[in-house]
Amino acid sequence: MIEHDTLFVDGAQRSPAGADTITVIGAATGEVIGRTPAAGEADVDAAVAAARRALTDKAGWAGWDPGRRADLLDRLADEVEARGSEAAALVAQQNGMPITTALAVEAAIPVAVYRYYADLARNTEFSEVRPGLLGGSARVDRLPVGVIGAIVPWNYPNLLTAFKVAPALAAGCAVVIKPGPETVLDTYLFADAVSAASVPPGVISIVPGAADIGRYLVGHPGVDKVTFTGSTEVGRQIGASCGQLLRPVTLELGGKSAAILLDDVDLAVNADGLFQATLLNNGQTCVANTRILAPRGRYAEAVDFFAELCRSAAVGDPLDPGTLVGPMVTEAHRARVERYIARGVADGARLVSGGGRPQRLDRGWFVQPTVFADVDPGSVIAREEIFGPVLSVLPYDSVDEAIALANASDYGLAGTVWTADPDSARPVADAIDSGTFGINYFMLDPVAPFGGTKASGLGRELGPEGLAACLKSKTTHSLV
């Protein structure tokens, strides 16, 4: 049982303004594993005010040059790395992520993101002078956009915090983070890392809470930009609010991506990669390729392959290194996934494997990895994001049809193509309307932009593009 009674605001752990609390339930046990304060509006006010002070204090954060900011990011990377194993274990207990995944995605990769942006800060020109075409010159300065309200979801809390915090610090911004209440315990480790790295007061504050606190942060008059990762439904609401406020926003939203199997693919050789692309983090992944498009001549083979891939995946305690599929994050989320499974059956899809709860696991929010065949491309389970370990295998007759099926989605976040001939994959990759894509592999990399098209969002994180999203331009014209 982990209990906290403070919030990290303005560089220190402080008593909350109110008495509301967050109770954290272990995904694998259904038992209470922690309690923390829930931030109220007064706490958000204090965090935003501290961030604004940090941005106006020329003797403090506002006066730091890019090299000094880069050094801070390297220190933060070191401190996050030192707490990585403990953070990974906390995430696994809270949201059900298998520990082997958590050690990589929640511990190692965030460190790489902080170090990447440290290097980028050192090697980016934040000011340039351009000779004018009409006489004189124009100096273009790339300045911090200001206070960023960052709303982080529960599925990859440390990774997505890094996606938002690292470029913001590289740019010289201040950040108020609103983490998901389901994974609030690990934020205290991050706060420890922030303090140990000597991040100036106000530059990072953490205000955990439910949706109402997120809405309050989005609309706060002291916030200059919002970055949100989460559902498309909530993203639309945030986008509408920011549009009304003329406030820049980055939205990384849902997905319903497709994995296209070409006729020459060796499924056995690609088993590990296909598992990662389709079922990583128990399917609780926005880039999951949950639609499998298989050539009709190999359709039965593909259905059997994915059914066996799911049947053979060890389901169990997320802290067990042998576990490949853990529980859903909450009881309510499991119920949501189960409703989709029932809808698939009701709509006539053929349930090939899974579909229920593992019999030997009598507590926690587990769902068997599930495979449907004979799925109508227009059906609910083929169109809507389920966010669980549920795959639909659909046949196609030509590569052009496969491309059309992959693109026939409201979403455009990710996707993959699998083949023995990478050259044949490139025209397929080029034809898919999505922000990211993989050939015989899928994994995000800090050096390249990440984001979606259509209902998968607006803007980009990671890469130089992620830094640019935290900057605003100011032009000074001169005749000299």
XYZ file of C-alpha atoms in Angstrom:
480
model
C 0.000 0.000 0.000
C 1.484 3.314 -1.138
C 0.079 6.517 0.299
C 0.948 10.130 -0.453
C -0.561 13.265 1.008
C 1.087 15.954 -1.136
C 1.188 17.235 -4.716
C 4.302 18.296 -6.630
C 3.729 21.979 -7.397
C 6.253 24.804 -7.854
C 9.261 22.605 -7.254
C 8.185 20.957 -3.987
C 5.740 18.508 -2.457
C 2.914 20.625 -1.047
C -0.349 19.977 0.763
C -3.310 19.981 -1.641
C -5.906 22.713 -1.478
C -8.764 20.232 -1.014
C -9.494 16.875 0.555
C -10.366 14.793 -2.532
C -8.307 11.649 -3.073
C -7.473 9.142 -5.792
C -7.652 5.431 -4.967
C -5.466 3.242 -7.172
C -6.604 -0.343 -7.814
C -4.115 -3.001 -8.881
C -5.092 -4.269 -12.322
C -4.015 -7.846 -11.592
C -5.583 -8.112 -8.148
C -8.556 -5.774 -7.983
C -7.222 -4.615 -4.619
C -6.328 -1.124 -3.440
C -2.595 -0.514 -3.841
C -2.366 3.229 -3.257
C -3.964 6.551 -2.440
C -2.941 10.081 -3.326
C -4.525 13.520 -3.244
C -6.566 14.630 -6.233
C -5.741 18.122 -7.428
C -8.423 20.770 -7.326
C -8.804 23.947 -9.321
C -6.804 25.904 -6.731
C -3.909 23.482 -7.182
C -4.007 23.984 -10.948
C -4.082 27.749 -10.390
C -0.980 27.476 -8.196
C 0.843 25.284 -10.729
C 0.078 27.609 -13.647
C 1.052 30.677 -11.632
C 4.361 29.022 -10.728
C 4.970 28.174 -14.386
C 4.329 31.773 -15.415
C 6.759 33.021 -12.776
C 9.407 30.646 -14.089
C 8.949 32.043 -17.603
C 9.274 35.672 -16.513
C 12.178 35.297 -14.089
C 15.119 36.461 -16.204
C 17.477 35.500 -13.378
C 16.027 31.977 -13.452
C 14.601 29.609 -16.055
C 13.687 32.369 -18.513
C 17.348 33.378 -18.692
C 18.772 29.910 -19.389
C 20.447 29.395 -22.761
C 19.855 26.220 -24.827
C 23.108 24.609 -23.714
C 22.184 24.951 -20.074
C 18.720 23.556 -20.758
C 20.390 20.633 -22.519
C 22.557 19.934 -19.487
C 19.429 19.883 -17.320
C 17.773 17.398 -19.669
C 20.792 15.126 -19.401
C 20.585 15.308 -15.609
C 16.876 14.546 -15.745
C 17.607 11.562 -17.984
C 20.092 10.257 -15.419
C 17.606 10.638 -12.568
C 14.762 9.026 -14.523
C 17.084 6.162 -15.443
C 18.039 5.634 -11.789
C 14.353 5.151 -10.920
C 13.441 3.189 -14.051
C 13.047 -0.281 -12.584
C 10.896 0.972 -9.726
C 8.746 3.046 -12.074
C 8.280 0.092 -14.430
C 7.087 -2.125 -11.576
C 4.612 0.520 -10.408
C 3.222 0.937 -13.918
C 2.838 -2.835 -14.285
C 0.872 -3.035 -11.046
C -1.348 -0.095 -11.926
C -2.280 -0.652 -15.585
C -1.358 -4.307 -16.147
C 1.550 -3.754 -18.545
C 3.828 -6.827 -18.590
C 7.018 -6.021 -16.730
C 9.292 -6.900 -19.642
C 7.451 -4.339 -21.752
C 7.460 -1.809 -18.931
C 11.220 -2.083 -18.403
C 11.769 -1.195 -22.060
C 8.973 1.227 -22.869
C 8.433 2.880 -19.488
C 12.011 2.835 -18.210
C 14.568 2.766 -21.041
C 12.895 4.672 -23.886
C 11.927 7.768 -21.836
C 15.609 8.150 -20.939
C 16.479 8.056 -24.646
C 13.856 10.722 -25.343
C 15.278 13.118 -22.724
C 18.809 12.611 -24.034
C 17.710 13.067 -27.647
C 16.161 16.444 -26.841
C 19.248 17.458 -24.878
C 21.304 16.904 -28.014
C 18.699 18.668 -30.150
C 18.723 21.712 -27.866
C 22.511 21.963 -28.232
C 22.370 21.681 -32.012
C 19.349 23.809 -32.897
C 19.654 27.406 -34.048
C 17.040 29.345 -32.108
C 17.755 32.594 -33.943
C 18.787 33.472 -37.485
C 19.169 36.567 -39.633
C 17.758 36.432 -43.161
C 18.725 38.973 -45.841
C 15.602 40.791 -46.954
C 14.352 40.859 -50.533
C 13.032 44.411 -50.093
C 16.038 45.823 -48.288
C 17.323 45.352 -44.802
C 17.149 42.055 -42.962
C 14.855 39.982 -40.804
C 15.922 38.355 -37.587
C 13.748 35.321 -36.797
C 13.783 34.180 -33.177
C 12.274 30.849 -32.131
C 10.958 31.434 -28.632
C 9.301 29.174 -26.062
C 5.563 29.012 -26.644
C 5.037 29.482 -22.886
C 3.145 27.417 -20.342
C 2.133 24.014 -21.710
C -0.754 22.055 -20.236
C 0.113 18.383 -20.802
C -2.549 15.713 -20.358
C -1.009 12.243 -20.149
C -2.991 8.967 -20.335
C -2.633 5.831 -18.247
C -1.425 3.356 -20.867
C 2.203 4.579 -21.231
C 2.481 7.213 -18.496
C 6.255 7.670 -18.272
C 6.878 7.372 -22.005
C 4.202 9.899 -22.913
C 5.302 12.249 -20.155
C 8.736 12.234 -21.797
C 7.167 12.898 -25.210
C 5.685 16.104 -23.785
C 8.194 17.262 -21.191
C 11.469 16.716 -23.080
C 10.781 19.018 -26.068
C 9.102 21.559 -23.800
C 12.220 21.861 -21.630
C 14.476 21.925 -24.686
C 12.433 24.873 -25.970
C 12.479 26.693 -22.628
C 8.802 26.183 -21.766
C 7.210 25.306 -18.430
C 4.844 22.346 -18.113
C 1.847 21.537 -15.946
C 1.211 17.790 -16.198
C -2.214 16.235 -15.615
C -1.594 12.463 -15.367
C -4.312 9.841 -15.533
C -5.599 8.896 -12.076
C -5.190 5.193 -12.909
C -1.388 5.569 -12.962
C -0.660 8.336 -10.487
C 1.740 6.470 -8.174
C 4.696 6.529 -10.563
C 4.397 10.314 -10.929
C 5.920 10.664 -7.466
C 9.055 8.939 -8.714
C 9.156 11.362 -11.629
C 8.756 14.275 -9.226
C 11.717 12.916 -7.240
C 13.745 12.805 -10.452
C 12.759 16.392 -11.284
C 13.907 17.572 -7.865
C 17.136 15.582 -7.980
C 17.936 17.028 -11.412
C 17.567 20.562 -9.968
C 14.806 21.597 -12.336
C 13.916 25.156 -11.291
C 10.700 25.678 -9.318
C 7.609 26.083 -11.452
C 9.095 24.551 -14.585
C 7.331 21.214 -13.938
C 4.259 20.687 -11.758
C 1.995 17.631 -11.520
C -1.756 17.941 -10.881
C -3.425 14.498 -10.981
C -7.171 14.302 -11.244
C -10.191 13.234 -13.214
C -11.570 14.710 -16.427
C -12.839 17.869 -14.759
C -9.296 18.878 -13.820
C -8.166 18.220 -17.375
C -10.919 20.493 -18.688
C -9.973 23.195 -16.202
C -6.317 23.016 -17.256
C -7.210 23.156 -20.964
C -9.261 26.312 -20.484
C -6.980 28.021 -17.968
C -6.165 31.591 -19.019
C -2.535 31.136 -17.977
C -1.921 28.218 -20.350
C -0.413 29.004 -23.765
C -0.562 25.566 -25.416
C -2.169 22.190 -24.751
C -0.840 18.753 -25.600
C -3.124 15.763 -25.140
C -2.851 12.034 -25.693
C -6.055 10.045 -25.346
C -9.329 9.168 -27.016
C -10.614 10.830 -30.142
C -13.858 11.727 -28.384
C -12.078 13.729 -25.682
C -9.594 15.081 -28.227
C -12.423 16.631 -30.216
C -13.653 18.410 -27.087
C -10.174 19.707 -26.299
C -9.647 20.772 -29.900
C -12.920 22.687 -29.849
C -11.957 24.450 -26.615
C -8.526 25.386 -27.939
C -10.026 26.567 -31.214
C -12.369 28.878 -29.341
C -9.419 30.188 -27.316
C -7.129 30.413 -30.377
C -4.713 28.269 -28.392
C -2.310 25.893 -30.169
C -2.904 22.224 -29.426
C -1.284 18.896 -30.205
C -3.685 15.941 -30.197
C -2.450 12.344 -30.356
C -5.656 10.333 -30.491
C -7.055 6.905 -31.316
C -6.300 4.380 -34.000
C -7.613 1.319 -35.796
C -4.551 0.427 -37.781
C -4.119 -2.447 -40.221
C -1.342 -4.995 -40.644
C -1.189 -6.010 -44.307
C 0.221 -9.486 -44.916
C 1.558 -9.838 -48.432
C 1.370 -13.200 -50.148
C 5.053 -14.041 -49.630
C 5.221 -13.324 -45.891
C 6.754 -15.926 -43.581
C 4.444 -15.714 -40.585
C 6.580 -17.870 -38.309
C 9.706 -15.782 -38.933
C 7.761 -12.612 -38.112
C 5.860 -13.981 -35.101
C 7.567 -11.770 -32.519
C 7.183 -8.633 -34.610
C 3.533 -9.371 -35.351
C 2.811 -9.917 -31.672
C 4.401 -6.580 -30.804
C 2.534 -4.760 -33.573
C -0.854 -6.195 -32.623
C -0.918 -7.011 -28.898
C 1.720 -4.858 -27.159
C 0.646 -3.795 -23.663
C -2.361 -6.128 -23.728
C -3.739 -4.278 -26.754
C -3.984 -1.067 -24.719
C -1.990 0.781 -27.366
C -3.191 3.436 -29.799
C -0.895 2.228 -32.604
C -1.962 -1.435 -32.284
C -2.587 -3.081 -35.657
C -5.837 -4.784 -34.654
C -7.058 -5.310 -38.222
C -5.119 -8.102 -39.949
C -5.495 -8.099 -43.746
C -4.509 -11.449 -45.277
C -4.483 -12.613 -48.928
C -7.463 -14.876 -49.573
C -5.258 -17.747 -50.691
C -3.581 -17.741 -47.258
C -6.546 -16.558 -45.217
C -7.195 -19.807 -43.327
C -3.480 -20.072 -42.537
C -3.399 -16.493 -41.233
C -6.465 -17.045 -39.047
C -4.915 -20.166 -37.563
C -1.581 -18.374 -37.038
C -3.081 -15.493 -35.075
C -5.349 -17.810 -33.120
C -2.319 -19.833 -32.038
C -0.324 -16.653 -31.382
C -3.026 -15.639 -28.921
C -3.560 -19.080 -27.387
C 0.167 -19.523 -26.727
C 0.693 -16.080 -25.191
C 1.188 -16.409 -21.449
C -1.564 -14.491 -19.648
C -1.006 -13.634 -16.015
C 0.655 -11.515 -13.362
C 2.215 -8.486 -15.062
C 5.149 -8.631 -12.635
C 6.067 -12.140 -13.865
C 8.790 -11.824 -16.552
C 7.162 -14.702 -18.437
C 3.851 -12.891 -18.878
C 3.069 -11.623 -22.367
C -0.503 -10.442 -21.768
C -1.591 -8.836 -18.513
C -4.948 -7.517 -17.342
C -6.959 -4.532 -18.495
C -6.347 -1.339 -16.543
C -9.691 -1.262 -14.692
C -12.821 -3.311 -14.217
C -14.763 -0.753 -16.238
C -12.307 -0.996 -19.121
C -12.522 -4.803 -19.110
C -16.306 -4.494 -19.312
C -15.899 -2.194 -22.317
C -13.653 -4.705 -24.111
C -16.083 -7.519 -23.319
C -18.963 -5.517 -24.795
C -17.036 -5.257 -28.051
C -16.411 -9.011 -28.065
C -20.120 -9.657 -27.514
C -20.943 -7.202 -30.299
C -18.604 -9.021 -32.678
C -20.369 -12.320 -31.982
C -23.800 -10.697 -32.307
C -22.857 -9.159 -35.644
C -21.909 -12.564 -37.081
C -18.121 -12.592 -36.876
C -16.588 -16.011 -36.196
C -14.925 -16.228 -32.776
C -11.792 -18.295 -33.386
C -10.012 -18.040 -30.056
C -10.439 -16.341 -26.703
C -13.529 -14.284 -26.087
C -13.769 -14.819 -22.331
C -11.829 -14.556 -19.094
C -8.934 -16.894 -18.231
C -10.417 -19.536 -15.921
C -7.352 -19.904 -13.711
C -7.226 -16.181 -12.914
C -10.042 -15.481 -10.479
C -9.141 -11.886 -9.639
C -7.958 -8.883 -11.614
C -9.270 -7.527 -14.898
C -8.120 -10.189 -17.360
C -9.459 -10.853 -20.862
C -8.310 -13.720 -23.064
C -6.509 -12.583 -26.230
C -9.245 -12.872 -28.832
C -9.320 -13.456 -32.586
C -12.292 -12.965 -34.905
C -12.501 -14.193 -38.497
C -15.095 -13.573 -41.226
C -15.419 -9.987 -40.030
C -17.495 -7.568 -42.087
C -15.198 -4.573 -42.844
C -18.074 -2.249 -41.964
C -18.865 -3.865 -38.628
C -18.305 -2.221 -35.268
C -15.331 -4.374 -34.266
C -13.620 -3.612 -37.586
C -14.187 0.147 -37.349
C -13.987 1.193 -33.700
C -10.966 1.247 -31.407
C -11.402 -1.486 -28.795
C -8.174 -0.841 -26.863
C -7.796 -4.425 -25.755
C -6.400 -7.771 -26.986
C -8.984 -8.265 -29.744
C -7.928 -8.875 -33.368
C -10.020 -9.064 -36.542
C -8.646 -11.011 -39.527
C -10.061 -9.951 -42.901
C -9.338 -11.396 -46.378
C -8.396 -9.466 -49.518
C -8.063 -10.451 -53.182
C -5.495 -7.924 -54.427
C -2.928 -5.586 -52.949
C -4.986 -2.644 -54.168
C -7.962 -3.994 -52.235
C -5.791 -4.403 -49.131
C -4.686 -0.780 -49.403
C -8.305 0.340 -49.829
C -9.377 -1.672 -46.782
C -6.528 -0.270 -44.696
C -7.466 3.281 -45.692
C -11.208 2.727 -45.181
C -10.997 3.927 -41.603
C -11.806 7.089 -39.714
C -8.326 6.808 -38.227
C -4.825 7.199 -39.627
C -2.275 6.636 -36.890
C -0.138 3.632 -37.795
C 0.007 0.446 -39.847
C 2.401 -2.172 -41.130
C 3.117 -4.375 -44.140
C 4.754 -7.803 -43.845
C 6.649 -9.438 -46.679
C 9.792 -11.334 -47.666
C 10.558 -8.578 -50.199
C 10.947 -5.115 -48.618
C 11.034 -3.507 -52.068
C 7.471 -4.671 -52.710
C 6.426 -3.189 -49.379
C 7.435 0.375 -50.114
C 4.639 1.181 -52.610
C 2.173 -0.189 -50.055
C 3.661 1.966 -47.305
C 3.483 5.032 -49.534
C -0.206 4.404 -50.301
C -1.418 4.195 -46.700
C -2.886 7.375 -45.223
C -1.342 7.359 -41.740
C 1.113 9.365 -39.708
C 3.417 6.394 -39.101
C 3.978 3.053 -40.797
C 6.272 0.045 -40.502
C 7.760 -2.521 -42.858
C 8.142 -5.908 -41.112
C 8.383 -3.961 -37.841
C 6.750 -1.199 -35.853
C 8.252 0.928 -33.102
C 8.357 4.664 -32.541
C 11.772 6.332 -32.522
C 12.627 9.644 -30.814
C 14.273 11.005 -33.977
C 11.107 10.884 -36.107
C 7.759 12.669 -35.778
C 4.797 10.760 -34.388
C 1.142 11.618 -34.860
C -1.874 10.825 -36.958
C -4.147 11.873 -39.779
C -7.942 12.056 -39.864
C -9.500 11.196 -36.476
C -6.107 10.175 -35.092
C -5.183 13.723 -34.241
C -3.404 16.968 -35.044
C 0.251 17.882 -34.862
C 3.334 15.833 -34.154
C 5.456 14.766 -31.202
C 9.080 13.538 -31.245
C 11.804 14.516 -33.678
C 12.679 18.137 -34.470
C 8.984 18.534 -35.226
C 8.194 17.915 -31.562
C 10.565 20.710 -30.580
C 9.074 23.050 -33.198
C 5.631 22.467 -31.656
C 6.909 24.027 -28.409
C 8.237 27.163 -30.107
C 6.757 30.336 -31.570
C 8.410 32.641 -34.085
C 9.065 36.344 -33.681
C 10.394 38.432 -36.572
C 12.335 41.676 -36.110
C 12.866 43.723 -39.285
C 15.820 46.069 -39.597
C 17.327 48.285 -42.270
C 20.787 47.597 -40.887
